[in-house]
Amino acid sequence: MDEVVKIVNDIKQGNIKPIYFLMGEEPYYIDKITDFIEGNILSEDEKGFNQMVLYGKDVSVDEVVSHAKRYPMMADRQVVIVKEAQELSRTIEKLESYANNPQPTTVLVIAYKYKTLDKRKKVTKLIEKNGVVFESKKLYENQVADWIKRVLSGKNYTIEPKAAAMLVEFLGNDLSRISNELDKLMIILPAGNAITPKLIEDNIGISKDYNVFELRKAIGERDELKAYKIAEYFSQNPKDNPLVMTVGLVFGFFSQLLQYHGLKDKSPFNAAKILKVNPYFLKDYDIALRNYPMRKVSAIVATLRDIDVKSKGVGAGNIPQADLLKEMLVKIFN
């Protein structure tokens, strides 16, 4: 995120490079930088003749280079943007000659999603020398809640930890989807306020009481009644609560719990770092640690592996997903 801010600030200050090669598994920041360049380098009057958006599936690298070598018309610069440039991956090294001597009056933006250039290759080194190579890496799920907090803080909002956890549980580490949902919430919530679980439930459709986060918490507390209520809700809403995802997240919880049992240093800072969880939620792990001895946790992990295989249709016959979910709970609590 700091690198994104630097790129944007450099452009605002007039330090504009002739090539921006934006690559990586996380498309969110690639789109953000591309959109910023598309919207801000040229004036509206200049864009008509001097801004061009191409798509990787429709052009060749040679055609991209040909457009980039043109001179601007009645403007200091032209902007050439290649979206979905990963479609050019087989011939992308043809950029080498242009990268060695880029047109100084062209801003060439290559949006190369879901893939990366080998940084040892000559083409990569030349782009780095004369332009910008930006790699957008996927965040781990344990990093997403902090990312949500930073994004909201920059827009004068806060979010309750449980609300952030709900978004992560429901949307994973898909930053674009999370950003879209946050934008919806910020439309209806005045700046300076906190996003709460109730607000998410009312406007995004994630139940604050019946979600995988709450199921995991109920299991950790050995609150069987609550766990079975949530399981029943999941059974009635299978599309919103796929069993494969539920089992995977519960499996992740007990895998972390097994790791927690084995830690010599269980101080909050060290435990949160090793388990890759927000320190706010360590209390849930402390409760589960008391409720599930290490041997029991090992047995549960083995059980969850079996349920996971069955949830994917292997060796389960015609067992309904709802029954598999109940079987999972029975074996955890017994």
mmCIF file of C-alpha atoms in Angstrom:
data_model
loop_
_atom_site.group_PDB
_atom_site.id
_atom_site.type_symbol
_atom_site.label_atom_id
_atom_site.label_comp_id
_atom_site.label_asym_id
_atom_site.label_seq_id
_atom_site.Cartn_x
_atom_site.Cartn_y
_atom_site.Cartn_z
ATOM 1 C CA MET A 1 0.000 0.000 0.000
ATOM 2 C CA ASP A 2 2.895 2.381 0.742
ATOM 3 C CA GLU A 3 4.283 1.710 -2.730
ATOM 4 C CA VAL A 4 0.907 2.563 -4.275
ATOM 5 C CA VAL A 5 0.796 5.842 -2.363
ATOM 6 C CA LYS A 6 4.324 6.678 -3.552
ATOM 7 C CA ILE A 7 3.451 6.012 -7.201
ATOM 8 C CA VAL A 8 0.340 8.190 -6.967
ATOM 9 C CA ASN A 9 2.135 10.991 -5.124
ATOM 10 C CA ASP A 10 5.007 10.975 -7.635
ATOM 11 C CA ILE A 11 2.522 11.377 -10.485
ATOM 12 C CA LYS A 12 0.737 14.198 -8.667
ATOM 13 C CA GLN A 13 4.077 15.969 -8.241
ATOM 14 C CA GLY A 14 4.878 15.628 -11.945
ATOM 15 C CA ASN A 15 7.412 12.817 -11.573
ATOM 16 C CA ILE A 16 5.808 10.726 -14.324
ATOM 17 C CA LYS A 17 7.578 7.693 -15.751
ATOM 18 C CA PRO A 18 7.300 6.558 -19.388
ATOM 19 C CA ILE A 19 6.369 2.966 -18.436
ATOM 20 C CA TYR A 20 4.272 1.525 -15.598
ATOM 21 C CA PHE A 21 4.287 -2.260 -15.566
ATOM 22 C CA LEU A 22 1.652 -3.303 -13.021
ATOM 23 C CA MET A 23 1.632 -7.020 -12.304
ATOM 24 C CA GLY A 24 0.644 -9.596 -9.709
ATOM 25 C CA GLU A 25 -2.017 -11.819 -8.192
ATOM 26 C CA GLU A 26 -4.029 -9.018 -6.542
ATOM 27 C CA PRO A 27 -5.891 -7.018 -9.225
ATOM 28 C CA TYR A 28 -7.225 -4.382 -6.797
ATOM 29 C CA TYR A 29 -4.128 -2.159 -6.739
ATOM 30 C CA ILE A 30 -3.407 -2.725 -10.427
ATOM 31 C CA ASP A 31 -6.872 -1.352 -11.172
ATOM 32 C CA LYS A 32 -6.462 1.531 -8.720
ATOM 33 C CA ILE A 33 -3.189 2.749 -10.234
ATOM 34 C CA THR A 34 -4.465 2.242 -13.789
ATOM 35 C CA ASP A 35 -7.666 4.179 -13.037
ATOM 36 C CA PHE A 36 -5.683 6.995 -11.416
ATOM 37 C CA ILE A 37 -3.397 7.373 -14.436
ATOM 38 C CA GLU A 38 -6.367 7.138 -16.813
ATOM 39 C CA GLY A 39 -8.197 9.861 -14.948
ATOM 40 C CA ASN A 40 -5.462 12.282 -13.958
ATOM 41 C CA ILE A 41 -2.463 12.630 -16.275
ATOM 42 C CA LEU A 42 -4.277 14.276 -19.189
ATOM 43 C CA SER A 43 -6.954 16.948 -19.123
ATOM 44 C CA GLU A 44 -10.378 16.082 -20.524
ATOM 45 C CA ASP A 45 -9.612 18.123 -23.668
ATOM 46 C CA GLU A 46 -6.343 16.238 -24.235
ATOM 47 C CA LYS A 47 -7.786 12.756 -23.760
ATOM 48 C CA GLY A 48 -9.718 12.698 -27.027
ATOM 49 C CA PHE A 49 -6.603 12.553 -29.207
ATOM 50 C CA ASN A 50 -3.966 11.432 -26.727
ATOM 51 C CA GLN A 51 -5.377 8.690 -24.528
ATOM 52 C CA MET A 52 -5.848 5.163 -25.806
ATOM 53 C CA VAL A 53 -7.093 2.046 -23.981
ATOM 54 C CA LEU A 54 -6.125 -1.276 -25.556
ATOM 55 C CA TYR A 55 -6.898 -4.849 -24.482
ATOM 56 C CA GLY A 56 -4.375 -7.660 -24.486
ATOM 57 C CA LYS A 57 -6.609 -10.120 -26.308
ATOM 58 C CA ASP A 58 -7.118 -7.663 -29.196
ATOM 59 C CA VAL A 59 -3.575 -6.435 -29.850
ATOM 60 C CA SER A 60 -0.024 -7.682 -30.222
ATOM 61 C CA VAL A 61 3.043 -6.368 -28.420
ATOM 62 C CA ASP A 62 4.226 -4.919 -31.725
ATOM 63 C CA GLU A 63 0.986 -2.951 -32.045
ATOM 64 C CA VAL A 64 1.321 -1.694 -28.469
ATOM 65 C CA VAL A 65 4.845 -0.497 -29.206
ATOM 66 C CA SER A 66 3.689 1.159 -32.422
ATOM 67 C CA HIS A 67 1.028 3.138 -30.520
ATOM 68 C CA ALA A 68 3.523 4.021 -27.781
ATOM 69 C CA LYS A 69 5.992 5.461 -30.321
ATOM 70 C CA ARG A 70 3.487 7.970 -31.672
ATOM 71 C CA TYR A 71 3.825 11.614 -30.761
ATOM 72 C CA PRO A 72 1.072 13.396 -28.826
ATOM 73 C CA MET A 73 -1.235 15.842 -30.616
ATOM 74 C CA MET A 74 -1.435 19.335 -29.122
ATOM 75 C CA ALA A 75 -0.363 18.023 -25.712
ATOM 76 C CA ASP A 76 2.835 17.307 -23.812
ATOM 77 C CA ARG A 77 2.063 13.614 -23.422
ATOM 78 C CA GLN A 78 -0.043 10.759 -24.642
ATOM 79 C CA VAL A 79 -1.251 7.878 -22.431
ATOM 80 C CA VAL A 80 -1.461 4.316 -23.747
ATOM 81 C CA ILE A 81 -3.100 1.813 -21.395
ATOM 82 C CA VAL A 82 -3.050 -1.926 -22.052
ATOM 83 C CA LYS A 83 -5.646 -3.707 -19.910
ATOM 84 C CA GLU A 84 -5.733 -7.504 -19.474
ATOM 85 C CA ALA A 85 -2.127 -7.480 -20.687
ATOM 86 C CA GLN A 86 -1.556 -10.981 -19.281
ATOM 87 C CA GLU A 87 -3.034 -12.147 -22.585
ATOM 88 C CA LEU A 88 0.300 -11.070 -24.100
ATOM 89 C CA SER A 89 2.420 -13.171 -21.719
ATOM 90 C CA ARG A 90 3.861 -15.400 -24.461
ATOM 91 C CA THR A 91 5.344 -12.457 -26.358
ATOM 92 C CA ILE A 92 5.770 -9.873 -23.597
ATOM 93 C CA GLU A 93 9.572 -9.978 -23.938
ATOM 94 C CA LYS A 94 9.149 -8.167 -27.248
ATOM 95 C CA LEU A 95 8.784 -5.056 -25.084
ATOM 96 C CA GLU A 96 12.518 -5.262 -24.417
ATOM 97 C CA SER A 97 13.606 -2.970 -27.254
ATOM 98 C CA TYR A 98 11.002 -0.327 -26.397
ATOM 99 C CA ALA A 99 11.763 -0.538 -22.663
ATOM 100 C CA ASN A 100 15.405 0.159 -23.451
ATOM 101 C CA ASN A 101 14.494 3.422 -25.182
ATOM 102 C CA PRO A 102 10.925 4.445 -24.327
ATOM 103 C CA GLN A 103 9.216 7.416 -25.950
ATOM 104 C CA PRO A 104 9.594 10.216 -23.350
ATOM 105 C CA THR A 105 6.280 11.822 -24.333
ATOM 106 C CA THR A 106 4.314 8.581 -23.839
ATOM 107 C CA VAL A 107 3.026 7.101 -20.592
ATOM 108 C CA LEU A 108 2.639 3.389 -21.279
ATOM 109 C CA VAL A 109 0.645 1.455 -18.665
ATOM 110 C CA ILE A 110 0.697 -2.342 -18.783
ATOM 111 C CA ALA A 111 -1.954 -3.934 -16.509
ATOM 112 C CA TYR A 112 -0.606 -7.495 -16.252
ATOM 113 C CA LYS A 113 -2.994 -9.218 -13.835
ATOM 114 C CA TYR A 114 -2.619 -12.577 -12.076
ATOM 115 C CA LYS A 115 0.903 -13.083 -13.433
ATOM 116 C CA THR A 116 4.362 -11.653 -12.857
ATOM 117 C CA LEU A 117 7.441 -11.039 -14.952
ATOM 118 C CA ASP A 118 10.588 -12.888 -14.002
ATOM 119 C CA LYS A 119 12.659 -10.179 -12.309
ATOM 120 C CA ARG A 120 15.852 -11.772 -13.625
ATOM 121 C CA LYS A 121 14.791 -11.209 -17.233
ATOM 122 C CA LYS A 122 16.349 -8.386 -19.223
ATOM 123 C CA VAL A 123 12.948 -6.903 -20.124
ATOM 124 C CA THR A 124 12.070 -6.560 -16.438
ATOM 125 C CA LYS A 125 15.363 -4.920 -15.589
ATOM 126 C CA LEU A 126 14.998 -2.455 -18.454
ATOM 127 C CA ILE A 127 11.479 -1.475 -17.387
ATOM 128 C CA GLU A 128 12.712 -1.017 -13.803
ATOM 129 C CA LYS A 129 15.578 1.139 -15.084
ATOM 130 C CA ASN A 130 13.420 3.445 -17.203
ATOM 131 C CA GLY A 131 10.018 3.130 -15.573
ATOM 132 C CA VAL A 132 8.143 1.434 -12.724
ATOM 133 C CA VAL A 133 7.597 -2.256 -12.074
ATOM 134 C CA PHE A 134 4.918 -2.715 -9.424
ATOM 135 C CA GLU A 135 3.975 -6.124 -8.029
ATOM 136 C CA SER A 136 0.581 -6.397 -6.380
ATOM 137 C CA LYS A 137 0.661 -9.374 -4.013
ATOM 138 C CA LYS A 138 -2.336 -11.131 -2.519
ATOM 139 C CA LEU A 139 -2.869 -10.401 1.149
ATOM 140 C CA TYR A 140 -3.141 -13.315 3.539
ATOM 141 C CA GLU A 141 -6.578 -13.468 5.150
ATOM 142 C CA ASN A 142 -5.079 -12.597 8.541
ATOM 143 C CA GLN A 143 -3.850 -9.302 7.005
ATOM 144 C CA VAL A 144 -7.165 -8.257 5.475
ATOM 145 C CA ALA A 145 -8.819 -6.927 8.646
ATOM 146 C CA ASP A 146 -5.924 -4.497 9.169
ATOM 147 C CA TRP A 147 -6.173 -3.490 5.495
ATOM 148 C CA ILE A 148 -9.886 -2.742 5.977
ATOM 149 C CA LYS A 149 -9.087 -0.598 9.014
ATOM 150 C CA ARG A 150 -6.428 1.383 7.102
ATOM 151 C CA VAL A 151 -8.696 1.980 4.113
ATOM 152 C CA LEU A 152 -11.546 3.168 6.320
ATOM 153 C CA SER A 153 -9.253 5.293 8.480
ATOM 154 C CA GLY A 154 -8.133 7.171 5.371
ATOM 155 C CA LYS A 155 -11.779 8.037 4.724
ATOM 156 C CA ASN A 156 -12.539 9.002 8.348
ATOM 157 C CA TYR A 157 -14.360 5.801 9.321
ATOM 158 C CA THR A 158 -13.663 3.055 11.846
ATOM 159 C CA ILE A 159 -14.857 -0.536 12.031
ATOM 160 C CA GLU A 160 -15.521 -2.842 14.964
ATOM 161 C CA PRO A 161 -13.260 -5.933 15.038
ATOM 162 C CA LYS A 162 -16.191 -8.343 14.743
ATOM 163 C CA ALA A 163 -17.525 -6.427 11.737
ATOM 164 C CA ALA A 164 -14.137 -6.654 10.006
ATOM 165 C CA ALA A 165 -13.989 -10.371 10.816
ATOM 166 C CA MET A 166 -17.434 -10.880 9.285
ATOM 167 C CA LEU A 167 -16.304 -9.271 6.022
ATOM 168 C CA VAL A 168 -13.173 -11.398 5.901
ATOM 169 C CA GLU A 169 -15.080 -14.604 6.674
ATOM 170 C CA PHE A 170 -17.658 -13.838 3.988
ATOM 171 C CA LEU A 171 -15.456 -12.318 1.274
ATOM 172 C CA GLY A 172 -12.022 -13.779 2.011
ATOM 173 C CA ASN A 173 -9.082 -11.761 0.684
ATOM 174 C CA ASP A 174 -10.829 -10.431 -2.422
ATOM 175 C CA LEU A 175 -9.972 -6.754 -1.937
ATOM 176 C CA SER A 176 -12.104 -5.576 -4.865
ATOM 177 C CA ARG A 177 -15.268 -7.192 -3.465
ATOM 178 C CA ILE A 178 -14.520 -5.911 0.031
ATOM 179 C CA SER A 179 -13.894 -2.412 -1.300
ATOM 180 C CA ASN A 180 -17.199 -2.470 -3.186
ATOM 181 C CA GLU A 181 -19.085 -3.478 -0.035
ATOM 182 C CA LEU A 182 -17.331 -0.793 2.023
ATOM 183 C CA ASP A 183 -18.259 1.809 -0.596
ATOM 184 C CA LYS A 184 -21.924 0.816 -0.211
ATOM 185 C CA LEU A 185 -21.729 1.197 3.557
ATOM 186 C CA MET A 186 -20.005 4.584 3.332
ATOM 187 C CA ILE A 187 -22.803 5.890 1.115
ATOM 188 C CA ILE A 188 -25.345 5.391 3.905
ATOM 189 C CA LEU A 189 -23.095 6.070 6.898
ATOM 190 C CA PRO A 190 -21.828 9.610 7.571
ATOM 191 C CA ALA A 191 -18.061 10.031 7.900
ATOM 192 C CA GLY A 192 -16.745 9.859 11.451
ATOM 193 C CA ASN A 193 -18.853 6.827 12.356
ATOM 194 C CA ALA A 194 -18.011 3.179 13.016
ATOM 195 C CA ILE A 195 -19.116 0.273 10.854
ATOM 196 C CA THR A 196 -20.810 -2.277 13.102
ATOM 197 C CA PRO A 197 -21.890 -5.916 12.690
ATOM 198 C CA LYS A 198 -25.527 -4.728 12.675
ATOM 199 C CA LEU A 199 -24.818 -2.345 9.785
ATOM 200 C CA ILE A 200 -23.224 -5.172 7.805
ATOM 201 C CA GLU A 201 -26.115 -7.503 8.551
ATOM 202 C CA ASP A 202 -28.706 -4.938 7.468
ATOM 203 C CA ASN A 203 -26.954 -3.805 4.289
ATOM 204 C CA ILE A 204 -24.715 -6.603 3.028
ATOM 205 C CA GLY A 205 -26.737 -9.630 4.015
ATOM 206 C CA ILE A 206 -24.212 -11.269 6.321
ATOM 207 C CA SER A 207 -25.944 -12.326 9.524
ATOM 208 C CA LYS A 208 -24.154 -11.036 12.600
ATOM 209 C CA ASP A 209 -25.359 -14.052 14.596
ATOM 210 C CA TYR A 210 -25.439 -16.812 11.971
ATOM 211 C CA ASN A 211 -22.106 -16.899 10.190
ATOM 212 C CA VAL A 212 -19.001 -19.079 10.189
ATOM 213 C CA PHE A 213 -17.238 -16.694 12.569
ATOM 214 C CA GLU A 214 -20.005 -17.184 15.164
ATOM 215 C CA LEU A 215 -20.108 -20.948 14.537
ATOM 216 C CA ARG A 216 -16.397 -21.208 15.166
ATOM 217 C CA LYS A 217 -16.759 -19.113 18.319
ATOM 218 C CA ALA A 218 -19.633 -21.304 19.589
ATOM 219 C CA ILE A 219 -17.594 -24.449 18.949
ATOM 220 C CA GLY A 220 -14.618 -22.968 20.807
ATOM 221 C CA GLU A 221 -16.857 -22.155 23.781
ATOM 222 C CA ARG A 222 -18.525 -25.597 23.573
ATOM 223 C CA ASP A 223 -21.868 -23.826 23.252
ATOM 224 C CA GLU A 224 -23.644 -26.745 21.605
ATOM 225 C CA LEU A 225 -27.080 -25.119 21.471
ATOM 226 C CA LYS A 226 -25.789 -22.076 19.609
ATOM 227 C CA ALA A 227 -23.640 -24.191 17.270
ATOM 228 C CA TYR A 228 -26.588 -26.387 16.271
ATOM 229 C CA LYS A 229 -28.807 -23.335 15.748
ATOM 230 C CA ILE A 230 -26.227 -21.873 13.380
ATOM 231 C CA ALA A 231 -25.891 -25.238 11.628
ATOM 232 C CA GLU A 232 -29.653 -25.329 11.114
ATOM 233 C CA TYR A 233 -29.551 -21.812 9.656
ATOM 234 C CA PHE A 234 -26.758 -22.896 7.292
ATOM 235 C CA SER A 235 -28.828 -25.915 6.229
ATOM 236 C CA GLN A 236 -31.706 -23.637 5.292
ATOM 237 C CA ASN A 237 -29.400 -21.262 3.387
ATOM 238 C CA PRO A 238 -26.880 -23.602 1.696
ATOM 239 C CA LYS A 239 -26.004 -21.248 -1.195
ATOM 240 C CA ASP A 240 -24.834 -18.534 1.193
ATOM 241 C CA ASN A 241 -23.080 -21.020 3.482
ATOM 242 C CA PRO A 242 -21.384 -23.731 1.400
ATOM 243 C CA LEU A 243 -20.273 -26.703 3.481
ATOM 244 C CA VAL A 244 -16.817 -26.829 1.888
ATOM 245 C CA MET A 245 -16.077 -23.287 3.076
ATOM 246 C CA THR A 246 -17.538 -23.926 6.540
ATOM 247 C CA VAL A 247 -15.487 -27.074 7.063
ATOM 248 C CA GLY A 248 -12.370 -25.354 5.748
ATOM 249 C CA LEU A 249 -12.652 -22.461 8.191
ATOM 250 C CA VAL A 250 -13.399 -24.719 11.177
ATOM 251 C CA PHE A 251 -10.453 -26.905 10.136
ATOM 252 C CA GLY A 252 -8.250 -23.793 10.031
ATOM 253 C CA PHE A 253 -9.384 -22.846 13.549
ATOM 254 C CA PHE A 254 -8.485 -26.236 15.035
ATOM 255 C CA SER A 255 -5.200 -26.368 13.123
ATOM 256 C CA GLN A 256 -4.302 -23.036 14.728
ATOM 257 C CA LEU A 257 -5.477 -24.341 18.098
ATOM 258 C CA LEU A 258 -3.183 -27.362 17.737
ATOM 259 C CA GLN A 259 -0.345 -24.965 16.984
ATOM 260 C CA TYR A 260 -1.322 -22.842 20.008
ATOM 261 C CA HIS A 261 -1.165 -25.887 22.286
ATOM 262 C CA GLY A 262 2.408 -26.489 21.147
ATOM 263 C CA LEU A 263 3.630 -22.935 21.724
ATOM 264 C CA LYS A 264 6.075 -22.475 24.585
ATOM 265 C CA ASP A 265 5.649 -18.725 24.489
ATOM 266 C CA LYS A 266 1.911 -18.068 24.667
ATOM 267 C CA SER A 267 2.247 -14.323 25.246
ATOM 268 C CA PRO A 268 -0.387 -12.372 23.262
ATOM 269 C CA PHE A 269 2.140 -10.738 20.946
ATOM 270 C CA ASN A 270 3.920 -13.981 20.083
ATOM 271 C CA ALA A 271 0.742 -16.059 19.835
ATOM 272 C CA ALA A 272 -0.959 -13.560 17.516
ATOM 273 C CA LYS A 273 2.155 -13.425 15.339
ATOM 274 C CA ILE A 274 2.573 -17.213 15.086
ATOM 275 C CA LEU A 275 -1.132 -17.979 14.628
ATOM 276 C CA LYS A 276 -1.532 -15.027 12.238
ATOM 277 C CA VAL A 277 -4.644 -13.718 13.979
ATOM 278 C CA ASN A 278 -5.748 -10.337 15.254
ATOM 279 C CA PRO A 279 -4.796 -10.108 18.954
ATOM 280 C CA TYR A 280 -8.404 -9.041 19.633
ATOM 281 C CA PHE A 281 -9.547 -12.612 18.900
ATOM 282 C CA LEU A 282 -6.943 -14.403 21.014
ATOM 283 C CA LYS A 283 -9.459 -14.675 23.840
ATOM 284 C CA ASP A 284 -11.496 -17.038 21.658
ATOM 285 C CA TYR A 285 -8.434 -19.256 21.269
ATOM 286 C CA ASP A 286 -7.715 -19.105 25.009
ATOM 287 C CA ILE A 287 -11.243 -20.347 25.754
ATOM 288 C CA ALA A 288 -10.962 -23.125 23.176
ATOM 289 C CA LEU A 289 -7.550 -24.084 24.561
ATOM 290 C CA ARG A 290 -9.176 -24.807 27.926
ATOM 291 C CA ASN A 291 -12.126 -26.655 26.381
ATOM 292 C CA TYR A 292 -10.163 -28.905 24.018
ATOM 293 C CA PRO A 293 -7.036 -30.753 25.216
ATOM 294 C CA MET A 294 -4.290 -31.291 22.670
ATOM 295 C CA ARG A 295 -5.191 -34.946 22.087
ATOM 296 C CA LYS A 296 -8.830 -34.016 21.429
ATOM 297 C CA VAL A 297 -7.771 -31.266 19.014
ATOM 298 C CA SER A 298 -5.644 -33.772 17.072
ATOM 299 C CA ALA A 299 -8.630 -36.115 16.804
ATOM 300 C CA ILE A 300 -10.885 -33.245 15.642
ATOM 301 C CA VAL A 301 -8.393 -32.231 12.944
ATOM 302 C CA ALA A 302 -8.444 -35.828 11.633
ATOM 303 C CA THR A 303 -12.267 -35.829 11.728
ATOM 304 C CA LEU A 304 -12.454 -32.554 9.828
ATOM 305 C CA ARG A 305 -10.173 -33.916 7.107
ATOM 306 C CA ASP A 306 -12.649 -36.788 6.666
ATOM 307 C CA ILE A 307 -15.656 -34.435 6.611
ATOM 308 C CA ASP A 308 -13.869 -32.189 4.111
ATOM 309 C CA VAL A 309 -13.391 -35.104 1.712
ATOM 310 C CA LYS A 310 -17.060 -36.099 2.102
ATOM 311 C CA SER A 311 -18.213 -32.498 1.574
ATOM 312 C CA LYS A 312 -16.528 -32.647 -1.835
ATOM 313 C CA GLY A 313 -18.563 -35.727 -2.752
ATOM 314 C CA VAL A 314 -15.948 -38.413 -2.110
ATOM 315 C CA GLY A 315 -17.263 -41.451 -0.230
ATOM 316 C CA ALA A 316 -20.341 -39.618 1.011
ATOM 317 C CA GLY A 317 -22.919 -41.352 -1.177
ATOM 318 C CA ASN A 318 -26.140 -39.385 -1.071
ATOM 319 C CA ILE A 319 -25.603 -37.926 2.403
ATOM 320 C CA PRO A 320 -27.136 -34.425 2.452
ATOM 321 C CA GLN A 321 -24.786 -31.542 3.228
ATOM 322 C CA ALA A 322 -26.918 -30.650 6.265
ATOM 323 C CA ASP A 323 -26.330 -34.121 7.736
ATOM 324 C CA LEU A 324 -22.586 -33.834 7.148
ATOM 325 C CA LEU A 325 -22.561 -30.535 9.012
ATOM 326 C CA LYS A 326 -24.376 -32.106 11.969
ATOM 327 C CA GLU A 327 -22.019 -35.092 11.847
ATOM 328 C CA MET A 328 -19.119 -32.642 12.097
ATOM 329 C CA LEU A 329 -20.572 -31.043 15.222
ATOM 330 C CA VAL A 330 -21.423 -34.361 16.857
ATOM 331 C CA LYS A 331 -17.854 -35.602 16.424
ATOM 332 C CA ILE A 332 -16.371 -32.317 17.674
ATOM 333 C CA PHE A 333 -18.508 -32.167 20.817
ATOM 334 C CA ASN A 334 -18.335 -35.891 21.724
#
